[in-house]
Amino acid sequence: MAKPKPQPPANGRFAFDGLDRVLHEKARLGMLSSLVANPEGLLFNELKELCDLTDGNLSRHLQVLQESELVEIWKGHQGKRPQTLVRLTPAGRARFLEYITLLEGIVSDTLQSAAESKSVKASRPRLGEIGG
């Protein structure tokens, strides 16, 4: 009796519906990673350097994060110099850490799938072998 063909897993396994577009954007992912590592917050210029962003890009991304209630922003002065401090909100920290856990699951699942696929011989014909 022939072995049954392995069936693909559930529909949408790699659809990644749980990815949050606000968090997943490259610059914001870097900004949030920097802020989670610095719970006391970072000055605007520190965050700009860590994430290699321009003033304009950083300002725009901070606006998105603030509107999503992920960060708090304080503006003040040190001497005559304006200073902007950025810090994760408690809800922002929790949401970001949940998101990182989701990403860890995606990476783990992908690595497991890759390892499993190495041990299975290809049962589908190559494109050049199909048809006439």
CSV table of C-alpha atoms in Angstrom, one decimal:
chain,number,residue,atom,x,y,z
A,1,MET,CA,0.0,0.0,0.0
A,2,ALA,CA,1.4,3.4,-1.0
A,3,LYS,CA,2.3,5.9,1.6
A,4,PRO,CA,-0.3,8.8,1.8
A,5,LYS,CA,1.0,12.1,0.5
A,6,PRO,CA,1.7,14.6,3.2
A,7,GLN,CA,-0.9,17.3,3.3
A,8,PRO,CA,0.0,21.0,3.6
A,9,PRO,CA,-0.8,22.4,7.0
A,10,ALA,CA,-3.9,24.6,7.7
A,11,ASN,CA,-4.8,27.3,5.3
A,12,GLY,CA,-3.0,30.6,5.9
A,13,ARG,CA,-0.2,29.2,8.0
A,14,PHE,CA,2.2,31.8,6.6
A,15,ALA,CA,-0.4,34.6,6.2
A,16,PHE,CA,1.0,36.3,9.3
A,17,ASP,CA,-2.3,38.0,10.1
A,18,GLY,CA,-1.0,38.9,13.6
A,19,LEU,CA,1.6,41.3,12.3
A,20,ASP,CA,0.8,44.8,13.4
A,21,ARG,CA,1.6,47.4,10.7
A,22,VAL,CA,2.2,50.1,13.2
A,23,LEU,CA,4.9,48.0,14.9
A,24,HIS,CA,6.3,46.1,12.0
A,25,GLU,CA,7.5,49.1,9.9
A,26,LYS,CA,11.3,48.9,9.9
A,27,ALA,CA,12.1,52.3,11.5
A,28,ARG,CA,9.4,51.9,14.2
A,29,LEU,CA,10.6,48.4,15.0
A,30,GLY,CA,14.1,49.9,15.6
A,31,MET,CA,12.7,52.8,17.6
A,32,LEU,CA,10.6,50.5,19.8
A,33,SER,CA,13.5,48.1,20.3
A,34,SER,CA,15.7,51.0,21.4
A,35,LEU,CA,13.0,52.3,23.8
A,36,VAL,CA,12.3,48.9,25.4
A,37,ALA,CA,16.0,48.6,26.2
A,38,ASN,CA,15.9,52.1,27.8
A,39,PRO,CA,12.8,52.2,30.0
A,40,GLU,CA,13.8,55.7,31.4
A,41,GLY,CA,13.4,57.0,27.8
A,42,LEU,CA,15.7,58.5,25.2
A,43,LEU,CA,16.4,62.0,24.0
A,44,PHE,CA,15.3,62.7,20.4
A,45,ASN,CA,18.9,62.9,19.2
A,46,GLU,CA,19.9,59.6,20.9
A,47,LEU,CA,17.0,57.8,19.3
A,48,LYS,CA,17.8,59.4,15.9
A,49,GLU,CA,21.4,58.1,16.2
A,50,LEU,CA,20.5,54.7,17.4
A,51,CYS,CA,18.0,54.2,14.5
A,52,ASP,CA,19.9,56.1,11.9
A,53,LEU,CA,17.0,58.3,11.0
A,54,THR,CA,16.7,61.9,9.9
A,55,ASP,CA,14.9,64.5,12.1
A,56,GLY,CA,11.9,64.5,9.7
A,57,ASN,CA,11.6,60.7,9.5
A,58,LEU,CA,12.0,60.3,13.3
A,59,SER,CA,9.4,63.0,13.9
A,60,ARG,CA,6.9,61.4,11.6
A,61,HIS,CA,7.3,57.9,13.1
A,62,LEU,CA,7.1,59.3,16.6
A,63,GLN,CA,3.8,61.0,15.6
A,64,VAL,CA,2.4,57.6,14.5
A,65,LEU,CA,3.6,55.9,17.7
A,66,GLN,CA,2.2,58.7,19.9
A,67,GLU,CA,-1.2,58.6,18.1
A,68,SER,CA,-1.2,54.8,18.7
A,69,GLU,CA,-0.5,55.5,22.4
A,70,LEU,CA,2.7,53.5,22.3
A,71,VAL,CA,5.0,56.4,23.3
A,72,GLU,CA,4.9,59.5,25.5
A,73,ILE,CA,6.8,62.6,24.4
A,74,TRP,CA,8.0,65.4,26.7
A,75,LYS,CA,9.4,68.7,25.3
A,76,GLY,CA,11.5,70.9,27.5
A,77,HIS,CA,14.7,72.9,27.6
A,78,GLN,CA,18.1,72.3,29.0
A,79,GLY,CA,19.6,75.8,29.2
A,80,LYS,CA,18.6,77.4,25.9
A,81,ARG,CA,18.5,74.1,24.0
A,82,PRO,CA,15.2,72.4,23.4
A,83,GLN,CA,15.1,68.7,24.5
A,84,THR,CA,12.6,66.1,23.6
A,85,LEU,CA,12.3,62.9,25.7
A,86,VAL,CA,10.6,59.8,24.3
A,87,ARG,CA,9.5,56.9,26.5
A,88,LEU,CA,7.3,53.8,25.9
A,89,THR,CA,4.0,53.9,27.7
A,90,PRO,CA,3.2,50.9,29.9
A,91,ALA,CA,0.6,49.8,27.3
A,92,GLY,CA,3.2,50.4,24.5
A,93,ARG,CA,5.8,48.3,26.3
A,94,ALA,CA,3.3,45.4,26.8
A,95,ARG,CA,2.1,45.6,23.2
A,96,PHE,CA,5.6,45.6,21.8
A,97,LEU,CA,6.7,42.7,23.9
A,98,GLU,CA,3.6,40.7,22.8
A,99,TYR,CA,4.6,41.5,19.3
A,100,ILE,CA,8.2,40.3,19.8
A,101,THR,CA,6.7,37.0,21.2
A,102,LEU,CA,4.6,36.7,18.0
A,103,LEU,CA,7.7,37.3,15.9
A,104,GLU,CA,9.7,34.7,17.9
A,105,GLY,CA,6.9,32.2,17.1
A,106,ILE,CA,7.1,33.0,13.4
A,107,VAL,CA,10.9,32.5,13.3
A,108,SER,CA,10.6,29.3,15.3
A,109,ASP,CA,7.9,27.9,13.0
A,110,THR,CA,9.8,28.9,9.9
A,111,LEU,CA,13.0,27.3,11.2
A,112,GLN,CA,11.1,24.1,12.1
A,113,SER,CA,9.5,24.0,8.7
A,114,ALA,CA,12.8,24.4,7.0
A,115,ALA,CA,14.4,21.6,9.0
A,116,GLU,CA,11.5,19.3,8.3
A,117,SER,CA,11.6,20.1,4.6
A,118,LYS,CA,15.3,19.1,4.5
A,119,SER,CA,14.4,15.6,5.7
A,120,VAL,CA,11.6,15.1,3.1
A,121,LYS,CA,12.6,14.2,-0.4
A,122,ALA,CA,10.9,16.3,-3.1
A,123,SER,CA,7.8,14.4,-4.4
A,124,ARG,CA,6.7,17.0,-6.9
A,125,PRO,CA,8.2,17.0,-10.4
A,126,ARG,CA,10.4,19.8,-11.4
A,127,LEU,CA,8.9,22.3,-13.8
A,128,GLY,CA,10.9,21.0,-16.8
A,129,GLU,CA,9.6,17.4,-16.1
A,130,ILE,CA,5.9,18.4,-16.3
A,131,GLY,CA,3.9,17.8,-19.4
A,132,GLY,CA,5.1,17.0,-22.9
